[in-house]
Amino acid sequence: MNMQGLFAILFLCFVTSSQADPIFDVLKYGASGNGQTDDSQAFMKAWKDVCKATKGYPTLLVPKGRTFVLQPMVFQGPCKAPSINFKIQGTIRAPRGISSWKWPSSDRNTWLQFEYIKRLVVDGRGVFDGQGAPWWDCFKKSKCQRPRAISFHACEGLRVNRVNVINSPAGHICLSSCNSSVVSNIHLRAPKDSPNTDGLGISESSHVTIRDSTMEVGDDCVAINGGSYMNISGIFCGPGHGISIGSLGSGGSYGAVEEVHVRNCTFTRSSNGARIKTWEGGFGYVRKVTFEDILLKDVQYPVLIDQHYTAYTAADNKKAIKISDITYRNFRGTSTLEEAVKLMCDNAVGCTNILLDDIKITSSDPKMKTKATCSNAHGKSSASNIPQVSCLLK
Ligand SMILES: *[C@@H]1O[C@H](CO)[C@@H](O)[C@H](O)[C@H]1NC(C)=O
Ligand SMILES: *[C@@H]1O[C@H](CO)[C@@H](O)[C@H](O)[C@H]1NC(C)=O
Ligand SMILES: *[C@@H]1O[C@H](CO)[C@@H](O)[C@H](O)[C@H]1NC(C)=O
């Protein structure tokens, strides 16, 4: 080999080793991964090192073939490196019974919270198991307060790819103040009758992409509670309560959602498909929303706007969240209830510029027909739609 070749190889070695991404394996920090021992301390130590690492792409590794039990904890930033990887290949499990959950503070909203971390990447094909069953029973018996499984707060540029979250006590994943995030190829699963086990909840976030994911849960598959510029595509939802905007405006509050585009999604035996729900007495708006290329299999309410989602008695009865510029296009499939299209708007505020085009929703029962009902809804519907939406006001 000539000198040039040798230099080239030495140079390559140097570059490769200096760029090697530091890996912080929780086993090296004393985690047992035996599915019994509390591994929280080891995770916290590993996280501290990941978060202060400065070189490369620091990775916290949760190795495969093992189950780690974690108490509620906060993975907090800001971190030093420009991007951090939380690689979950094995299983992370919540404590088994409610009394074995140990809360570090009075805040009991979340099992695992990630906050103030820029460009966090959570991936690895592993499982977060929220051990929700005792919490669901407790809620059914005595309405007890339940934590969500995973929250991301103020995590700009977040990527969540190829992870599973199962059996959360309440909502599975929640994003708040996480602009420019992408959630893809995730699988969320809880029994159909588990109470309020939302799949993915989003608030105060803009430019979010959610794609190619499966959500089989006891409440909304995706719930958008505030934010803008979101693209949602390739979602399989059901069982569950559909892809919902809202509920917004609870207790007379402000809510705003705009520029949400839902495309190429499949709803199977879900209670709703495309739903917008707002409370009486709230204020703000939902506008510029499209739902298109939607497949429905035995869905109860494929198209639903409910501007009276919950009555609010203290409310100024002239107030409601304004709903406008909503498009439904290319819906195909079946509905188990007669009212396949249901647009229930407030008589003072109403819904405007509601457009339905290329809709073909027939009844799951071949002997039945579907129909549309409206109150105070304004817009247009193509003449060829099934069902006909002649109740829309011009
Ligand atoms: C997130 O996006 C919203 C709307 O685009 C913007 O008002 C807000 O400042 C952004 N937040 C951050 C932390 O960049
Ligand atoms: C959403 O989709 C639209 C149209 O396909 C595209 O122009 C826009 O950049 C997308 N937004 C995000 C945040 O990906
Ligand atoms: C629709 O979503 C499915 C499931 O993720 C995907 O395989 C398919 O390529 C998507 N089709 C289009 C046209 O985007």
PDB file of N, CA and C in Angstrom, residues 43-140:
ATOM      1  N   PHE A  43     -31.621   4.574  35.997  1.00  0.00           N
ATOM      2  CA  PHE A  43     -32.054   5.387  34.850  1.00  0.00           C
ATOM      3  C   PHE A  43     -31.726   6.855  35.073  1.00  0.00           C
ATOM      4  N   MET A  44     -31.955   7.325  36.310  1.00  0.00           N
ATOM      5  CA  MET A  44     -31.673   8.731  36.596  1.00  0.00           C
ATOM      6  C   MET A  44     -30.190   9.047  36.422  1.00  0.00           C
ATOM      7  N   LYS A  45     -29.340   8.125  36.917  1.00  0.00           N
ATOM      8  CA  LYS A  45     -27.887   8.345  36.774  1.00  0.00           C
ATOM      9  C   LYS A  45     -27.493   8.335  35.303  1.00  0.00           C
ATOM     10  N   ALA A  46     -28.006   7.381  34.562  1.00  0.00           N
ATOM     11  CA  ALA A  46     -27.680   7.296  33.143  1.00  0.00           C
ATOM     12  C   ALA A  46     -28.166   8.564  32.421  1.00  0.00           C
ATOM     13  N   TRP A  47     -29.365   9.007  32.774  1.00  0.00           N
ATOM     14  CA  TRP A  47     -29.909  10.199  32.111  1.00  0.00           C
ATOM     15  C   TRP A  47     -29.015  11.420  32.366  1.00  0.00           C
ATOM     16  N   LYS A  48     -28.542  11.559  33.615  1.00  0.00           N
ATOM     17  CA  LYS A  48     -27.680  12.719  33.943  1.00  0.00           C
ATOM     18  C   LYS A  48     -26.471  12.741  33.039  1.00  0.00           C
ATOM     19  N   ASP A  49     -25.864  11.557  32.819  1.00  0.00           N
ATOM     20  CA  ASP A  49     -24.671  11.495  31.965  1.00  0.00           C
ATOM     21  C   ASP A  49     -25.005  11.757  30.499  1.00  0.00           C
ATOM     22  N   VAL A  50     -26.107  11.206  30.034  1.00  0.00           N
ATOM     23  CA  VAL A  50     -26.506  11.444  28.642  1.00  0.00           C
ATOM     24  C   VAL A  50     -26.717  12.935  28.423  1.00  0.00           C
ATOM     25  N   CYS A  51     -27.404  13.515  29.362  1.00  0.00           N
ATOM     26  CA  CYS A  51     -27.820  14.899  29.194  1.00  0.00           C
ATOM     27  C   CYS A  51     -26.639  15.860  29.268  1.00  0.00           C
ATOM     28  N   LYS A  52     -25.576  15.460  29.986  1.00  0.00           N
ATOM     29  CA  LYS A  52     -24.427  16.376  30.029  1.00  0.00           C
ATOM     30  C   LYS A  52     -23.333  16.018  29.021  1.00  0.00           C
ATOM     31  N   ALA A  53     -23.522  14.915  28.279  1.00  0.00           N
ATOM     32  CA  ALA A  53     -22.533  14.566  27.253  1.00  0.00           C
ATOM     33  C   ALA A  53     -22.528  15.644  26.169  1.00  0.00           C
ATOM     34  N   THR A  54     -21.341  15.951  25.677  1.00  0.00           N
ATOM     35  CA  THR A  54     -21.262  17.059  24.716  1.00  0.00           C
ATOM     36  C   THR A  54     -20.987  16.580  23.301  1.00  0.00           C
ATOM     37  N   LYS A  55     -20.402  15.383  23.166  1.00  0.00           N
ATOM     38  CA  LYS A  55     -19.959  14.959  21.827  1.00  0.00           C
ATOM     39  C   LYS A  55     -20.946  14.010  21.161  1.00  0.00           C
ATOM     40  N   GLY A  56     -21.001  14.059  19.834  1.00  0.00           N
ATOM     41  CA  GLY A  56     -21.777  13.103  19.053  1.00  0.00           C
ATOM     42  C   GLY A  56     -23.256  13.160  19.375  1.00  0.00           C
ATOM     43  N   TYR A  57     -23.857  11.986  19.342  1.00  0.00           N
ATOM     44  CA  TYR A  57     -25.303  11.841  19.513  1.00  0.00           C
ATOM     45  C   TYR A  57     -25.501  10.927  20.720  1.00  0.00           C
ATOM     46  N   PRO A  58     -25.498  11.486  21.925  1.00  0.00           N
ATOM     47  CA  PRO A  58     -25.547  10.656  23.134  1.00  0.00           C
ATOM     48  C   PRO A  58     -26.836   9.836  23.193  1.00  0.00           C
ATOM     49  N   THR A  59     -26.669   8.559  23.526  1.00  0.00           N
ATOM     50  CA  THR A  59     -27.796   7.640  23.504  1.00  0.00           C
ATOM     51  C   THR A  59     -27.970   6.965  24.849  1.00  0.00           C
ATOM     52  N   LEU A  60     -29.168   7.058  25.411  1.00  0.00           N
ATOM     53  CA  LEU A  60     -29.496   6.266  26.589  1.00  0.00           C
ATOM     54  C   LEU A  60     -30.086   4.971  26.068  1.00  0.00           C
ATOM     55  N   LEU A  61     -29.431   3.858  26.373  1.00  0.00           N
ATOM     56  CA  LEU A  61     -29.854   2.570  25.818  1.00  0.00           C
ATOM     57  C   LEU A  61     -30.601   1.728  26.853  1.00  0.00           C
ATOM     58  N   VAL A  62     -31.787   1.316  26.469  1.00  0.00           N
ATOM     59  CA  VAL A  62     -32.580   0.380  27.277  1.00  0.00           C
ATOM     60  C   VAL A  62     -32.545  -0.938  26.503  1.00  0.00           C
ATOM     61  N   PRO A  63     -31.652  -1.862  26.915  1.00  0.00           N
ATOM     62  CA  PRO A  63     -31.382  -3.016  26.048  1.00  0.00           C
ATOM     63  C   PRO A  63     -32.557  -3.980  25.921  1.00  0.00           C
ATOM     64  N   LYS A  64     -32.521  -4.725  24.839  1.00  0.00           N
ATOM     65  CA  LYS A  64     -33.654  -5.626  24.577  1.00  0.00           C
ATOM     66  C   LYS A  64     -33.590  -6.896  25.399  1.00  0.00           C
ATOM     67  N   GLY A  65     -34.708  -7.584  25.482  1.00  0.00           N
ATOM     68  CA  GLY A  65     -34.782  -8.838  26.222  1.00  0.00           C
ATOM     69  C   GLY A  65     -34.899  -8.649  27.719  1.00  0.00           C
ATOM     70  N   ARG A  66     -35.082  -7.409  28.163  1.00  0.00           N
ATOM     71  CA  ARG A  66     -35.192  -7.175  29.605  1.00  0.00           C
ATOM     72  C   ARG A  66     -36.348  -6.247  29.919  1.00  0.00           C
ATOM     73  N   THR A  67     -36.824  -6.340  31.165  1.00  0.00           N
ATOM     74  CA  THR A  67     -37.921  -5.482  31.601  1.00  0.00           C
ATOM     75  C   THR A  67     -37.471  -4.663  32.807  1.00  0.00           C
ATOM     76  N   PHE A  68     -37.584  -3.369  32.667  1.00  0.00           N
ATOM     77  CA  PHE A  68     -37.123  -2.441  33.703  1.00  0.00           C
ATOM     78  C   PHE A  68     -38.335  -1.804  34.369  1.00  0.00           C
ATOM     79  N   VAL A  69     -38.373  -1.838  35.698  1.00  0.00           N
ATOM     80  CA  VAL A  69     -39.492  -1.221  36.406  1.00  0.00           C
ATOM     81  C   VAL A  69     -39.097   0.194  36.819  1.00  0.00           C
ATOM     82  N   LEU A  70     -39.894   1.152  36.415  1.00  0.00           N
ATOM     83  CA  LEU A  70     -39.605   2.546  36.770  1.00  0.00           C
ATOM     84  C   LEU A  70     -40.753   3.182  37.524  1.00  0.00           C
ATOM     85  N   GLN A  71     -40.394   3.919  38.576  1.00  0.00           N
ATOM     86  CA  GLN A  71     -41.343   4.768  39.286  1.00  0.00           C
ATOM     87  C   GLN A  71     -41.571   6.023  38.443  1.00  0.00           C
ATOM     88  N   PRO A  72     -42.588   6.820  38.765  1.00  0.00           N
ATOM     89  CA  PRO A  72     -42.775   8.075  38.046  1.00  0.00           C
ATOM     90  C   PRO A  72     -41.485   8.885  38.079  1.00  0.00           C
ATOM     91  N   MET A  73     -41.062   9.418  36.937  1.00  0.00           N
ATOM     92  CA  MET A  73     -39.847  10.237  36.947  1.00  0.00           C
ATOM     93  C   MET A  73     -39.830  11.237  35.820  1.00  0.00           C
ATOM     94  N   VAL A  74     -38.943  12.206  35.978  1.00  0.00           N
ATOM     95  CA  VAL A  74     -38.832  13.285  35.000  1.00  0.00           C
ATOM     96  C   VAL A  74     -37.455  13.219  34.357  1.00  0.00           C
ATOM     97  N   PHE A  75     -37.430  13.120  33.038  1.00  0.00           N
ATOM     98  CA  PHE A  75     -36.177  13.220  32.282  1.00  0.00           C
ATOM     99  C   PHE A  75     -36.106  14.668  31.822  1.00  0.00           C
ATOM    100  N   GLN A  76     -35.189  15.401  32.489  1.00  0.00           N
ATOM    101  CA  GLN A  76     -35.233  16.831  32.292  1.00  0.00           C
ATOM    102  C   GLN A  76     -34.050  17.353  31.505  1.00  0.00           C
ATOM    103  N   GLY A  77     -34.303  18.332  30.639  1.00  0.00           N
ATOM    104  CA  GLY A  77     -33.261  19.051  29.948  1.00  0.00           C
ATOM    105  C   GLY A  77     -33.165  20.420  30.580  1.00  0.00           C
ATOM    106  N   PRO A  78     -32.539  21.383  29.965  1.00  0.00           N
ATOM    107  CA  PRO A  78     -31.875  21.225  28.677  1.00  0.00           C
ATOM    108  C   PRO A  78     -30.621  20.363  28.771  1.00  0.00           C
ATOM    109  N   CYS A  79     -30.311  19.695  27.651  1.00  0.00           N
ATOM    110  CA  CYS A  79     -29.110  18.870  27.592  1.00  0.00           C
ATOM    111  C   CYS A  79     -28.039  19.580  26.773  1.00  0.00           C
ATOM    112  N   LYS A  80     -26.815  19.066  26.873  1.00  0.00           N
ATOM    113  CA  LYS A  80     -25.681  19.751  26.235  1.00  0.00           C
ATOM    114  C   LYS A  80     -25.599  19.480  24.729  1.00  0.00           C
ATOM    115  N   ALA A  81     -25.797  18.212  24.329  1.00  0.00           N
ATOM    116  CA  ALA A  81     -25.634  17.862  22.911  1.00  0.00           C
ATOM    117  C   ALA A  81     -26.819  18.408  22.106  1.00  0.00           C
ATOM    118  N   PRO A  82     -26.587  18.643  20.817  1.00  0.00           N
ATOM    119  CA  PRO A  82     -27.673  19.193  19.997  1.00  0.00           C
ATOM    120  C   PRO A  82     -28.860  18.242  19.858  1.00  0.00           C
ATOM    121  N   SER A  83     -28.619  16.936  20.004  1.00  0.00           N
ATOM    122  CA  SER A  83     -29.698  15.971  19.888  1.00  0.00           C
ATOM    123  C   SER A  83     -29.417  14.799  20.816  1.00  0.00           C
ATOM    124  N   ILE A  84     -30.457  14.210  21.378  1.00  0.00           N
ATOM    125  CA  ILE A  84     -30.324  13.133  22.376  1.00  0.00           C
ATOM    126  C   ILE A  84     -31.190  11.965  21.926  1.00  0.00           C
ATOM    127  N   ASN A  85     -30.689  10.765  22.109  1.00  0.00           N
ATOM    128  CA  ASN A  85     -31.464   9.573  21.742  1.00  0.00           C
ATOM    129  C   ASN A  85     -31.844   8.778  22.993  1.00  0.00           C
ATOM    130  N   PHE A  86     -33.131   8.514  23.131  1.00  0.00           N
ATOM    131  CA  PHE A  86     -33.611   7.601  24.169  1.00  0.00           C
ATOM    132  C   PHE A  86     -33.994   6.340  23.422  1.00  0.00           C
ATOM    133  N   LYS A  87     -33.113   5.349  23.462  1.00  0.00           N
ATOM    134  CA  LYS A  87     -33.341   4.154  22.636  1.00  0.00           C
ATOM    135  C   LYS A  87     -33.897   3.036  23.507  1.00  0.00           C
ATOM    136  N   ILE A  88     -35.171   2.769  23.350  1.00  0.00           N
ATOM    137  CA  ILE A  88     -35.814   1.719  24.145  1.00  0.00           C
ATOM    138  C   ILE A  88     -36.000   0.485  23.264  1.00  0.00           C
ATOM    139  N   GLN A  89     -35.180  -0.523  23.564  1.00  0.00           N
ATOM    140  CA  GLN A  89     -35.283  -1.787  22.821  1.00  0.00           C
ATOM    141  C   GLN A  89     -35.991  -2.840  23.661  1.00  0.00           C
ATOM    142  N   GLY A  90     -35.846  -2.741  24.967  1.00  0.00           N
ATOM    143  CA  GLY A  90     -36.542  -3.660  25.866  1.00  0.00           C
ATOM    144  C   GLY A  90     -37.875  -3.083  26.314  1.00  0.00           C
ATOM    145  N   THR A  91     -38.297  -3.487  27.525  1.00  0.00           N
ATOM    146  CA  THR A  91     -39.581  -3.021  28.062  1.00  0.00           C
ATOM    147  C   THR A  91     -39.342  -2.179  29.309  1.00  0.00           C
ATOM    148  N   ILE A  92     -40.078  -1.084  29.403  1.00  0.00           N
ATOM    149  CA  ILE A  92     -40.082  -0.302  30.639  1.00  0.00           C
ATOM    150  C   ILE A  92     -41.489  -0.410  31.203  1.00  0.00           C
ATOM    151  N   ARG A  93     -41.571  -0.834  32.449  1.00  0.00           N
ATOM    152  CA  ARG A  93     -42.874  -1.094  33.031  1.00  0.00           C
ATOM    153  C   ARG A  93     -43.125  -0.232  34.267  1.00  0.00           C
ATOM    154  N   ALA A  94     -44.369   0.202  34.419  1.00  0.00           N
ATOM    155  CA  ALA A  94     -44.759   0.969  35.607  1.00  0.00           C
ATOM    156  C   ALA A  94     -44.926   0.000  36.778  1.00  0.00           C
ATOM    157  N   PRO A  95     -44.927   0.537  38.015  1.00  0.00           N
ATOM    158  CA  PRO A  95     -45.171  -0.331  39.172  1.00  0.00           C
ATOM    159  C   PRO A  95     -46.538  -1.007  39.051  1.00  0.00           C
ATOM    160  N   ARG A  96     -46.689  -2.165  39.682  1.00  0.00           N
ATOM    161  CA  ARG A  96     -47.892  -2.974  39.466  1.00  0.00           C
ATOM    162  C   ARG A  96     -49.183  -2.417  40.080  1.00  0.00           C
ATOM    163  N   GLY A  97     -49.227  -2.283  41.373  1.00  0.00           N
ATOM    164  CA  GLY A  97     -50.465  -1.806  42.000  1.00  0.00           C
ATOM    165  C   GLY A  97     -50.382  -0.311  42.268  1.00  0.00           C
ATOM    166  N   ILE A  98     -51.523   0.337  42.461  1.00  0.00           N
ATOM    167  CA  ILE A  98     -51.535   1.789  42.677  1.00  0.00           C
ATOM    168  C   ILE A  98     -50.703   2.170  43.894  1.00  0.00           C
ATOM    169  N   SER A  99     -50.785   1.345  44.963  1.00  0.00           N
ATOM    170  CA  SER A  99     -50.062   1.709  46.188  1.00  0.00           C
ATOM    171  C   SER A  99     -48.550   1.551  46.030  1.00  0.00           C
ATOM    172  N   SER A 100     -48.093   0.845  44.992  1.00  0.00           N
ATOM    173  CA  SER A 100     -46.640   0.763  44.819  1.00  0.00           C
ATOM    174  C   SER A 100     -46.067   1.901  43.965  1.00  0.00           C
ATOM    175  N   TRP A 101     -46.920   2.808  43.495  1.00  0.00           N
ATOM    176  CA  TRP A 101     -46.383   3.984  42.794  1.00  0.00           C
ATOM    177  C   TRP A 101     -45.848   4.959  43.838  1.00  0.00           C
ATOM    178  N   LYS A 102     -44.592   5.388  43.668  1.00  0.00           N
ATOM    179  CA  LYS A 102     -44.003   6.353  44.610  1.00  0.00           C
ATOM    180  C   LYS A 102     -43.830   7.672  43.875  1.00  0.00           C
ATOM    181  N   TRP A 103     -44.523   8.695  44.323  1.00  0.00           N
ATOM    182  CA  TRP A 103     -44.497   9.984  43.620  1.00  0.00           C
ATOM    183  C   TRP A 103     -43.419  10.880  44.178  1.00  0.00           C
ATOM    184  N   PRO A 104     -42.568  11.439  43.323  1.00  0.00           N
ATOM    185  CA  PRO A 104     -41.489  12.297  43.808  1.00  0.00           C
ATOM    186  C   PRO A 104     -41.990  13.667  44.261  1.00  0.00           C
ATOM    187  N   SER A 105     -43.165  14.069  43.826  1.00  0.00           N
ATOM    188  CA  SER A 105     -43.665  15.381  44.238  1.00  0.00           C
ATOM    189  C   SER A 105     -45.187  15.317  44.270  1.00  0.00           C
ATOM    190  N   SER A 106     -45.803  16.461  44.498  1.00  0.00           N
ATOM    191  CA  SER A 106     -47.261  16.467  44.583  1.00  0.00           C
ATOM    192  C   SER A 106     -47.893  16.372  43.185  1.00  0.00           C
ATOM    193  N   ASP A 107     -47.065  16.554  42.153  1.00  0.00           N
ATOM    194  CA  ASP A 107     -47.568  16.467  40.792  1.00  0.00           C
ATOM    195  C   ASP A 107     -47.716  14.990  40.395  1.00  0.00           C
ATOM    196  N   ARG A 108     -48.944  14.555  40.258  1.00  0.00           N
ATOM    197  CA  ARG A 108     -49.181  13.132  39.992  1.00  0.00           C
ATOM    198  C   ARG A 108     -49.862  12.925  38.644  1.00  0.00           C
ATOM    199  N   ASN A 109     -49.430  13.735  37.678  1.00  0.00           N
ATOM    200  CA  ASN A 109     -50.098  13.686  36.373  1.00  0.00           C
ATOM    201  C   ASN A 109     -49.498  12.703  35.397  1.00  0.00           C
ATOM    202  N   THR A 110     -48.224  12.365  35.595  1.00  0.00           N
ATOM    203  CA  THR A 110     -47.527  11.635  34.549  1.00  0.00           C
ATOM    204  C   THR A 110     -46.618  10.573  35.132  1.00  0.00           C
ATOM    205  N   TRP A 111     -46.563   9.456  34.448  1.00  0.00           N
ATOM    206  CA  TRP A 111     -45.592   8.410  34.827  1.00  0.00           C
ATOM    207  C   TRP A 111     -44.187   8.847  34.372  1.00  0.00           C
ATOM    208  N   LEU A 112     -43.972   8.979  33.078  1.00  0.00           N
ATOM    209  CA  LEU A 112     -42.643   9.371  32.591  1.00  0.00           C
ATOM    210  C   LEU A 112     -42.752  10.692  31.833  1.00  0.00           C
ATOM    211  N   GLN A 113     -42.084  11.699  32.345  1.00  0.00           N
ATOM    212  CA  GLN A 113     -42.153  13.020  31.728  1.00  0.00           C
ATOM    213  C   GLN A 113     -40.799  13.387  31.132  1.00  0.00           C
ATOM    214  N   PHE A 114     -40.812  13.836  29.883  1.00  0.00           N
ATOM    215  CA  PHE A 114     -39.609  14.348  29.220  1.00  0.00           C
ATOM    216  C   PHE A 114     -39.847  15.833  29.019  1.00  0.00           C
ATOM    217  N   GLU A 115     -38.926  16.669  29.515  1.00  0.00           N
ATOM    218  CA  GLU A 115     -39.206  18.097  29.360  1.00  0.00           C
ATOM    219  C   GLU A 115     -37.967  18.934  29.075  1.00  0.00           C
ATOM    220  N   TYR A 116     -38.180  19.995  28.316  1.00  0.00           N
ATOM    221  CA  TYR A 116     -37.124  20.955  27.955  1.00  0.00           C
ATOM    222  C   TYR A 116     -35.925  20.287  27.287  1.00  0.00           C
ATOM    223  N   ILE A 117     -36.191  19.331  26.405  1.00  0.00           N
ATOM    224  CA  ILE A 117     -35.097  18.659  25.698  1.00  0.00           C
ATOM    225  C   ILE A 117     -35.286  18.930  24.214  1.00  0.00           C
ATOM    226  N   LYS A 118     -34.321  19.563  23.606  1.00  0.00           N
ATOM    227  CA  LYS A 118     -34.424  19.840  22.168  1.00  0.00           C
ATOM    228  C   LYS A 118     -33.975  18.633  21.354  1.00  0.00           C
ATOM    229  N   ARG A 119     -34.677  18.430  20.240  1.00  0.00           N
ATOM    230  CA  ARG A 119     -34.343  17.337  19.309  1.00  0.00           C
ATOM    231  C   ARG A 119     -34.099  15.989  20.021  1.00  0.00           C
ATOM    232  N   LEU A 120     -35.026  15.650  20.865  1.00  0.00           N
ATOM    233  CA  LEU A 120     -35.003  14.330  21.504  1.00  0.00           C
ATOM    234  C   LEU A 120     -35.545  13.306  20.507  1.00  0.00           C
ATOM    235  N   VAL A 121     -34.864  12.175  20.400  1.00  0.00           N
ATOM    236  CA  VAL A 121     -35.346  11.090  19.541  1.00  0.00           C
ATOM    237  C   VAL A 121     -35.654   9.891  20.430  1.00  0.00           C
ATOM    238  N   VAL A 122     -36.888   9.441  20.417  1.00  0.00           N
ATOM    239  CA  VAL A 122     -37.262   8.244  21.178  1.00  0.00           C
ATOM    240  C   VAL A 122     -37.591   7.168  20.154  1.00  0.00           C
ATOM    241  N   ASP A 123     -36.803   6.085  20.151  1.00  0.00           N
ATOM    242  CA  ASP A 123     -37.053   5.028  19.169  1.00  0.00           C
ATOM    243  C   ASP A 123     -36.544   3.701  19.736  1.00  0.00           C
ATOM    244  N   GLY A 124     -36.505   2.656  18.924  1.00  0.00           N
ATOM    245  CA  GLY A 124     -35.904   1.397  19.364  1.00  0.00           C
ATOM    246  C   GLY A 124     -36.820   0.185  19.376  1.00  0.00           C
ATOM    247  N   ARG A 125     -38.100   0.346  19.035  1.00  0.00           N
ATOM    248  CA  ARG A 125     -39.047  -0.775  18.925  1.00  0.00           C
ATOM    249  C   ARG A 125     -39.431  -1.403  20.259  1.00  0.00           C
ATOM    250  N   GLY A 126     -39.086  -0.795  21.365  1.00  0.00           N
ATOM    251  CA  GLY A 126     -39.423  -1.373  22.665  1.00  0.00           C
ATOM    252  C   GLY A 126     -40.815  -0.979  23.126  1.00  0.00           C
ATOM    253  N   VAL A 127     -41.094  -1.311  24.392  1.00  0.00           N
ATOM    254  CA  VAL A 127     -42.452  -1.151  24.928  1.00  0.00           C
ATOM    255  C   VAL A 127     -42.435  -0.348  26.232  1.00  0.00           C
ATOM    256  N   PHE A 128     -43.315   0.620  26.330  1.00  0.00           N
ATOM    257  CA  PHE A 128     -43.630   1.270  27.603  1.00  0.00           C
ATOM    258  C   PHE A 128     -44.950   0.668  28.075  1.00  0.00           C
ATOM    259  N   ASP A 129     -44.927   0.042  29.230  1.00  0.00           N
ATOM    260  CA  ASP A 129     -46.136  -0.619  29.737  1.00  0.00           C
ATOM    261  C   ASP A 129     -46.632   0.118  30.984  1.00  0.00           C
ATOM    262  N   GLY A 130     -47.767   0.795  30.872  1.00  0.00           N
ATOM    263  CA  GLY A 130     -48.273   1.645  31.955  1.00  0.00           C
ATOM    264  C   GLY A 130     -48.990   0.914  33.067  1.00  0.00           C
ATOM    265  N   GLN A 131     -49.183  -0.403  32.967  1.00  0.00           N
ATOM    266  CA  GLN A 131     -49.850  -1.180  34.035  1.00  0.00           C
ATOM    267  C   GLN A 131     -51.152  -0.507  34.478  1.00  0.00           C
ATOM    268  N   GLY A 132     -52.002  -0.201  33.528  1.00  0.00           N
ATOM    269  CA  GLY A 132     -53.178   0.628  33.822  1.00  0.00           C
ATOM    270  C   GLY A 132     -54.341  -0.056  34.516  1.00  0.00           C
ATOM    271  N   ALA A 133     -54.428  -1.402  34.449  1.00  0.00           N
ATOM    272  CA  ALA A 133     -55.654  -2.085  34.901  1.00  0.00           C
ATOM    273  C   ALA A 133     -56.158  -1.662  36.294  1.00  0.00           C
ATOM    274  N   PRO A 134     -55.277  -1.649  37.336  1.00  0.00           N
ATOM    275  CA  PRO A 134     -55.822  -1.254  38.647  1.00  0.00           C
ATOM    276  C   PRO A 134     -56.346   0.192  38.666  1.00  0.00           C
ATOM    277  N   TRP A 135     -55.739   1.057  37.858  1.00  0.00           N
ATOM    278  CA  TRP A 135     -56.188   2.456  37.792  1.00  0.00           C
ATOM    279  C   TRP A 135     -57.564   2.546  37.142  1.00  0.00           C
ATOM    280  N   TRP A 136     -57.797   1.734  36.107  1.00  0.00           N
ATOM    281  CA  TRP A 136     -59.119   1.794  35.438  1.00  0.00           C
ATOM    282  C   TRP A 136     -60.200   1.354  36.421  1.00  0.00           C
ATOM    283  N   ASP A 137     -59.913   0.298  37.201  1.00  0.00           N
ATOM    284  CA  ASP A 137     -60.882  -0.182  38.189  1.00  0.00           C
ATOM    285  C   ASP A 137     -61.155   0.902  39.217  1.00  0.00           C
ATOM    286  N   CYS A 138     -60.069   1.516  39.676  1.00  0.00           N
ATOM    287  CA  CYS A 138     -60.191   2.566  40.690  1.00  0.00           C
ATOM    288  C   CYS A 138     -61.024   3.729  40.142  1.00  0.00           C
ATOM    289  N   PHE A 139     -60.802   4.053  38.878  1.00  0.00           N
ATOM    290  CA  PHE A 139     -61.579   5.147  38.270  1.00  0.00           C
ATOM    291  C   PHE A 139     -63.054   4.772  38.170  1.00  0.00           C
ATOM    292  N   LYS A 140     -63.309   3.528  37.773  1.00  0.00           N
ATOM    293  CA  LYS A 140     -64.704   3.108  37.620  1.00  0.00           C
ATOM    294  C   LYS A 140     -65.416   3.092  38.974  1.00  0.00           C
TER     295      LYS A 140
END
